[in-house]
């Protein structure tokens, strides 16, 4: 089971409006969220006769979006929020 590179590009384009995808693995932080999704996927796959395909597909999509938001250049292209100058004024 995997998300294909084409699937990740499509997910990035649809969910985050990012046409040029560049994944950047990092060792700086411990990700507590991704293993939770992985455990849910593993639990669903452990019971193949009872597995819900829609639920499994949703979990895989959520894990893909998490990876895009935290480990790609899509995280840099966030829209909305405060401008750099306004954020600096709020911090001051």
Short mmCIF file of N, CA, C and O in Angstrom, two decimals:
data_model
loop_
_atom_site.label_atom_id
_atom_site.label_comp_id
_atom_site.label_asym_id
_atom_site.label_seq_id
_atom_site.Cartn_x
_atom_site.Cartn_y
_atom_site.Cartn_z
N UNK A 1 0.84 -1.16 0.00
CA UNK A 1 0.00 0.00 0.00
C UNK A 1 0.89 1.24 0.00
O UNK A 1 1.82 1.34 0.78
N UNK A 2 0.60 2.15 -0.90
CA UNK A 2 1.38 3.37 -0.99
C UNK A 2 0.60 4.42 -1.77
O UNK A 2 -0.32 4.09 -2.52
N UNK A 3 0.97 5.65 -1.58
CA UNK A 3 0.44 6.72 -2.40
C UNK A 3 1.46 6.94 -3.51
O UNK A 3 2.63 7.20 -3.23
N UNK A 4 1.03 6.83 -4.73
CA UNK A 4 1.95 7.00 -5.86
C UNK A 4 2.39 8.46 -5.95
O UNK A 4 1.69 9.36 -5.45
N UNK A 5 3.53 8.71 -6.58
CA UNK A 5 3.95 10.11 -6.79
C UNK A 5 2.87 10.93 -7.53
O UNK A 5 2.64 12.09 -7.20
N UNK A 6 2.22 10.30 -8.48
CA UNK A 6 1.16 10.99 -9.21
C UNK A 6 -0.01 11.31 -8.29
O UNK A 6 -0.63 12.37 -8.38
N UNK A 7 -0.31 10.37 -7.38
CA UNK A 7 -1.37 10.58 -6.40
C UNK A 7 -1.05 11.74 -5.46
O UNK A 7 -1.94 12.53 -5.11
N UNK A 8 0.20 11.84 -5.04
CA UNK A 8 0.61 12.94 -4.17
C UNK A 8 0.51 14.27 -4.90
O UNK A 8 0.08 15.27 -4.32
N UNK A 9 0.91 14.28 -6.18
CA UNK A 9 0.80 15.52 -6.97
C UNK A 9 -0.65 15.95 -7.11
O UNK A 9 -0.98 17.13 -6.97
N UNK A 10 -1.53 14.98 -7.36
CA UNK A 10 -2.95 15.28 -7.49
C UNK A 10 -3.52 15.78 -6.16
O UNK A 10 -4.30 16.73 -6.12
N UNK A 11 -3.12 15.14 -5.08
CA UNK A 11 -3.57 15.55 -3.75
C UNK A 11 -3.11 16.97 -3.44
O UNK A 11 -3.87 17.79 -2.93
N UNK A 12 -1.85 17.27 -3.76
CA UNK A 12 -1.31 18.61 -3.52
C UNK A 12 -2.05 19.65 -4.35
O UNK A 12 -2.36 20.74 -3.87
N UNK A 13 -2.35 19.32 -5.60
CA UNK A 13 -3.06 20.26 -6.47
C UNK A 13 -4.48 20.50 -5.99
O UNK A 13 -4.96 21.63 -5.96
N UNK A 14 -5.16 19.43 -5.59
CA UNK A 14 -6.57 19.55 -5.17
C UNK A 14 -6.74 20.16 -3.80
O UNK A 14 -7.65 20.97 -3.58
N UNK A 15 -5.92 19.78 -2.85
CA UNK A 15 -6.12 20.19 -1.47
C UNK A 15 -5.37 21.46 -1.09
O UNK A 15 -5.83 22.23 -0.26
N UNK A 16 -4.20 21.67 -1.68
CA UNK A 16 -3.34 22.76 -1.23
C UNK A 16 -2.97 23.74 -2.33
O UNK A 16 -2.14 24.62 -2.12
N UNK A 17 -3.55 23.59 -3.51
CA UNK A 17 -3.24 24.46 -4.65
C UNK A 17 -1.74 24.59 -4.89
O UNK A 17 -1.22 25.67 -5.08
N UNK A 18 -1.05 23.48 -4.85
CA UNK A 18 0.40 23.45 -5.07
C UNK A 18 0.68 22.56 -6.27
O UNK A 18 0.50 21.35 -6.20
N UNK A 19 1.12 23.16 -7.37
CA UNK A 19 1.35 22.39 -8.59
C UNK A 19 2.72 21.72 -8.60
O UNK A 19 2.89 20.64 -9.16
N UNK A 20 3.71 22.35 -8.01
CA UNK A 20 5.08 21.82 -7.99
C UNK A 20 5.38 21.27 -6.60
O UNK A 20 5.62 22.03 -5.68
N UNK A 21 5.40 19.96 -6.49
CA UNK A 21 5.55 19.33 -5.19
C UNK A 21 6.99 18.91 -4.96
O UNK A 21 7.62 18.33 -5.83
N UNK A 22 7.50 19.21 -3.78
CA UNK A 22 8.84 18.80 -3.38
C UNK A 22 8.78 18.36 -1.92
O UNK A 22 8.63 19.18 -1.03
N UNK A 23 8.85 17.04 -1.70
CA UNK A 23 8.84 16.52 -0.33
C UNK A 23 10.21 16.71 0.30
O UNK A 23 11.23 16.47 -0.33
N UNK A 24 10.22 17.15 1.56
CA UNK A 24 11.47 17.40 2.27
C UNK A 24 11.45 16.70 3.62
O UNK A 24 10.99 17.27 4.61
N UNK A 25 11.93 15.46 3.68
CA UNK A 25 11.98 14.79 4.98
C UNK A 25 12.88 15.56 5.95
O UNK A 25 13.84 16.20 5.54
N UNK A 26 12.53 15.51 7.20
CA UNK A 26 13.31 16.22 8.20
C UNK A 26 13.50 15.33 9.43
O UNK A 26 12.65 14.52 9.75
N UNK A 27 14.61 15.50 10.09
CA UNK A 27 14.90 14.76 11.32
C UNK A 27 14.88 15.69 12.52
O UNK A 27 15.28 15.31 13.60
N UNK A 28 14.43 16.92 12.33
CA UNK A 28 14.48 17.90 13.41
C UNK A 28 13.39 17.72 14.46
O UNK A 28 13.56 18.12 15.59
N UNK A 29 12.26 17.14 14.07
CA UNK A 29 11.15 17.04 15.00
C UNK A 29 10.64 15.61 15.06
O UNK A 29 10.85 14.81 14.16
N UNK A 30 9.96 15.31 16.14
CA UNK A 30 9.30 14.02 16.27
C UNK A 30 7.85 14.23 15.88
O UNK A 30 7.16 15.08 16.43
N UNK A 31 7.41 13.45 14.92
CA UNK A 31 6.04 13.55 14.43
C UNK A 31 5.18 12.55 15.19
O UNK A 31 5.32 11.35 15.04
N UNK A 32 4.28 13.05 16.02
CA UNK A 32 3.41 12.17 16.80
C UNK A 32 2.12 11.84 16.06
O UNK A 32 1.42 10.90 16.43
N UNK A 33 1.81 12.61 15.03
CA UNK A 33 0.55 12.43 14.31
C UNK A 33 0.61 11.31 13.28
O UNK A 33 -0.30 10.48 13.21
N UNK A 34 1.65 11.27 12.47
CA UNK A 34 1.75 10.27 11.41
C UNK A 34 1.68 8.83 11.95
O UNK A 34 0.97 8.00 11.36
N UNK A 35 2.37 8.50 13.03
CA UNK A 35 2.25 7.13 13.55
C UNK A 35 0.83 6.78 14.00
O UNK A 35 0.42 5.62 13.90
N UNK A 36 0.07 7.77 14.47
CA UNK A 36 -1.32 7.50 14.86
C UNK A 36 -2.13 7.09 13.64
O UNK A 36 -2.92 6.14 13.71
N UNK A 37 -1.96 7.80 12.53
CA UNK A 37 -2.66 7.43 11.30
C UNK A 37 -2.20 6.06 10.82
O UNK A 37 -3.00 5.25 10.37
N UNK A 38 -0.90 5.81 10.91
CA UNK A 38 -0.36 4.52 10.48
C UNK A 38 -0.94 3.37 11.30
O UNK A 38 -1.25 2.30 10.75
N UNK A 39 -1.10 3.57 12.61
CA UNK A 39 -1.69 2.53 13.46
C UNK A 39 -3.14 2.27 13.09
O UNK A 39 -3.60 1.13 13.10
N UNK A 40 -3.88 3.33 12.74
CA UNK A 40 -5.27 3.15 12.32
C UNK A 40 -5.34 2.38 11.00
O UNK A 40 -6.19 1.50 10.83
N UNK A 41 -4.43 2.69 10.10
CA UNK A 41 -4.38 1.97 8.81
C UNK A 41 -4.02 0.51 9.05
O UNK A 41 -4.64 -0.40 8.50
N UNK A 42 -3.03 0.27 9.90
CA UNK A 42 -2.61 -1.09 10.21
C UNK A 42 -3.74 -1.90 10.84
O UNK A 42 -3.97 -3.06 10.49
N UNK A 43 -4.46 -1.28 11.75
CA UNK A 43 -5.58 -1.96 12.41
C UNK A 43 -6.67 -2.32 11.40
O UNK A 43 -7.26 -3.40 11.48
N UNK A 44 -6.92 -1.44 10.45
CA UNK A 44 -7.94 -1.71 9.45
C UNK A 44 -7.50 -2.83 8.52
O UNK A 44 -8.30 -3.69 8.14
N UNK A 45 -6.22 -2.86 8.18
CA UNK A 45 -5.70 -3.90 7.29
C UNK A 45 -5.55 -5.25 7.99
O UNK A 45 -5.49 -6.28 7.33
N UNK A 46 -5.51 -5.23 9.31
CA UNK A 46 -5.35 -6.47 10.07
C UNK A 46 -6.58 -7.36 9.99
O UNK A 46 -6.49 -8.56 10.26
N UNK A 47 -7.70 -6.80 9.62
CA UNK A 47 -8.94 -7.55 9.50
C UNK A 47 -9.47 -7.42 8.06
O UNK A 47 -10.42 -6.67 7.81
N UNK A 48 -8.85 -8.12 7.12
CA UNK A 48 -9.22 -7.93 5.71
C UNK A 48 -10.68 -8.23 5.40
O UNK A 48 -11.26 -7.61 4.51
N UNK A 49 -11.29 -9.15 6.12
CA UNK A 49 -12.70 -9.47 5.86
C UNK A 49 -13.64 -8.39 6.35
O UNK A 49 -14.77 -8.27 5.86
N UNK A 50 -13.21 -7.60 7.33
CA UNK A 50 -14.05 -6.56 7.90
C UNK A 50 -13.62 -5.16 7.50
O UNK A 50 -14.25 -4.18 7.90
N UNK A 51 -12.54 -5.03 6.74
CA UNK A 51 -11.99 -3.73 6.38
C UNK A 51 -13.00 -2.91 5.58
O UNK A 51 -13.67 -3.42 4.69
N UNK A 52 -13.10 -1.65 5.91
CA UNK A 52 -13.98 -0.72 5.21
C UNK A 52 -13.11 0.06 4.21
O UNK A 52 -12.25 0.84 4.61
N UNK A 53 -13.34 -0.15 2.94
CA UNK A 53 -12.50 0.46 1.89
C UNK A 53 -12.56 1.99 1.92
O UNK A 53 -11.54 2.65 1.75
N UNK A 54 -13.74 2.54 2.17
CA UNK A 54 -13.87 4.00 2.22
C UNK A 54 -13.09 4.57 3.40
O UNK A 54 -12.39 5.58 3.26
N UNK A 55 -13.19 3.92 4.56
CA UNK A 55 -12.45 4.37 5.75
C UNK A 55 -10.95 4.28 5.50
O UNK A 55 -10.20 5.21 5.82
N UNK A 56 -10.50 3.18 4.91
CA UNK A 56 -9.09 2.99 4.63
C UNK A 56 -8.58 4.04 3.65
O UNK A 56 -7.52 4.63 3.85
N UNK A 57 -9.35 4.30 2.60
CA UNK A 57 -8.97 5.32 1.62
C UNK A 57 -8.90 6.69 2.28
O UNK A 57 -7.99 7.48 1.99
N UNK A 58 -9.82 6.97 3.18
CA UNK A 58 -9.82 8.25 3.89
C UNK A 58 -8.59 8.40 4.78
O UNK A 58 -7.97 9.46 4.83
N UNK A 59 -8.23 7.33 5.48
CA UNK A 59 -7.03 7.37 6.33
C UNK A 59 -5.77 7.62 5.51
O UNK A 59 -4.90 8.40 5.91
N UNK A 60 -5.68 6.97 4.36
CA UNK A 60 -4.52 7.15 3.49
C UNK A 60 -4.46 8.59 2.97
O UNK A 60 -3.40 9.21 2.93
N UNK A 61 -5.62 9.13 2.62
CA UNK A 61 -5.67 10.52 2.15
C UNK A 61 -5.27 11.48 3.25
O UNK A 61 -4.49 12.42 3.01
N UNK A 62 -5.75 11.26 4.46
CA UNK A 62 -5.40 12.12 5.59
C UNK A 62 -3.89 12.06 5.86
O UNK A 62 -3.25 13.08 6.11
N UNK A 63 -3.32 10.87 5.80
CA UNK A 63 -1.88 10.74 6.00
C UNK A 63 -1.11 11.47 4.90
O UNK A 63 -0.11 12.14 5.18
N UNK A 64 -1.59 11.38 3.68
CA UNK A 64 -0.96 12.10 2.57
C UNK A 64 -1.02 13.60 2.76
O UNK A 64 -0.03 14.32 2.54
N UNK A 65 -2.18 14.11 3.17
CA UNK A 65 -2.32 15.56 3.41
C UNK A 65 -1.42 15.99 4.57
O UNK A 65 -0.78 17.05 4.50
N UNK A 66 -1.34 15.18 5.60
CA UNK A 66 -0.44 15.50 6.72
C UNK A 66 1.00 15.62 6.23
O UNK A 66 1.70 16.57 6.59
N UNK A 67 1.43 14.66 5.41
CA UNK A 67 2.79 14.70 4.87
C UNK A 67 3.01 15.95 4.02
O UNK A 67 4.06 16.61 4.12
N UNK A 68 2.03 16.30 3.21
CA UNK A 68 2.16 17.49 2.36
C UNK A 68 2.24 18.76 3.20
O UNK A 68 3.06 19.64 2.93
N UNK A 69 1.42 18.85 4.22
CA UNK A 69 1.39 20.06 5.04
C UNK A 69 2.63 20.24 5.90
O UNK A 69 3.00 21.36 6.24
N UNK A 70 3.27 19.13 6.26
CA UNK A 70 4.40 19.24 7.19
C UNK A 70 5.76 18.96 6.57
O UNK A 70 6.78 19.34 7.15
N UNK A 71 5.81 18.28 5.43
CA UNK A 71 7.10 17.86 4.88
C UNK A 71 7.26 18.21 3.41
O UNK A 71 7.96 17.52 2.69
N UNK A 72 6.63 19.26 2.93
CA UNK A 72 6.78 19.63 1.53
C UNK A 72 6.78 21.14 1.37
O UNK A 72 6.52 21.88 2.32
N UNK A 73 7.06 21.56 0.14
CA UNK A 73 7.02 22.98 -0.15
C UNK A 73 5.60 23.52 -0.14
O UNK A 73 5.39 24.72 -0.12
N UNK A 74 4.59 22.65 -0.12
CA UNK A 74 3.20 23.10 -0.02
C UNK A 74 2.97 23.81 1.31
O UNK A 74 2.13 24.69 1.41
N UNK A 75 3.73 23.44 2.32
CA UNK A 75 3.63 24.09 3.62
C UNK A 75 4.07 25.55 3.53
O UNK A 75 3.60 26.39 4.29
N UNK A 76 4.96 25.86 2.58
CA UNK A 76 5.44 27.22 2.41
C UNK A 76 4.43 28.10 1.68
O UNK A 76 4.48 29.31 1.79
N UNK A 77 3.52 27.49 0.93
CA UNK A 77 2.59 28.25 0.09
C UNK A 77 1.22 28.42 0.75
O UNK A 77 0.20 28.38 0.10
N UNK A 78 1.22 28.61 2.04
CA UNK A 78 -0.04 28.77 2.75
C UNK A 78 -0.70 30.08 2.32
O UNK A 78 -0.05 31.10 2.19
N UNK A 79 -1.99 30.02 2.12
CA UNK A 79 -2.71 31.25 1.77
C UNK A 79 -3.46 31.72 3.00
O UNK A 79 -3.81 30.95 3.88
N UNK A 80 -3.72 33.00 3.02
CA UNK A 80 -4.45 33.56 4.15
C UNK A 80 -3.51 33.83 5.32
O UNK A 80 -2.30 33.78 5.20
N UNK A 81 -4.08 34.14 6.43
CA UNK A 81 -3.28 34.42 7.61
C UNK A 81 -2.74 35.85 7.61
O UNK A 81 -3.09 36.66 6.76
N UNK A 82 -1.91 36.13 8.56
CA UNK A 82 -1.35 37.47 8.69
C UNK A 82 -0.14 37.65 7.79
O UNK A 82 0.62 36.72 7.57
N UNK A 83 0.04 38.87 7.31
CA UNK A 83 1.26 39.18 6.56
C UNK A 83 2.43 39.18 7.52
O UNK A 83 2.26 39.24 8.74
N UNK A 84 3.62 39.14 6.98
CA UNK A 84 4.83 39.14 7.83
C UNK A 84 4.89 40.38 8.70
O UNK A 84 5.20 40.31 9.89
N UNK A 85 4.57 41.54 8.13
CA UNK A 85 4.61 42.80 8.88
C UNK A 85 3.56 42.80 9.99
O UNK A 85 3.84 43.22 11.13
N UNK A 86 2.35 42.35 9.69
CA UNK A 86 1.29 42.32 10.70
C UNK A 86 1.62 41.33 11.80
O UNK A 86 1.41 41.62 12.99
N UNK A 87 2.16 40.18 11.44
CA UNK A 87 2.56 39.19 12.44
C UNK A 87 3.64 39.76 13.36
O UNK A 87 3.61 39.52 14.57
N UNK A 88 4.56 40.52 12.81
CA UNK A 88 5.62 41.14 13.62
C UNK A 88 5.02 42.16 14.60
O UNK A 88 5.43 42.22 15.76
N UNK A 89 4.03 42.93 14.14
CA UNK A 89 3.37 43.91 15.02
C UNK A 89 2.62 43.20 16.16
O UNK A 89 2.63 43.65 17.30
N UNK A 90 1.99 42.06 15.84
CA UNK A 90 1.26 41.33 16.86
C UNK A 90 2.24 40.77 17.90
O UNK A 90 1.97 40.83 19.11
N UNK A 91 3.38 40.28 17.45
CA UNK A 91 4.38 39.75 18.38
C UNK A 91 4.95 40.83 19.28
O UNK A 91 5.26 40.61 20.43
N UNK A 92 5.09 42.05 18.73
CA UNK A 92 5.63 43.17 19.51
C UNK A 92 4.59 43.62 20.51
O UNK A 92 4.73 43.85 21.61
#
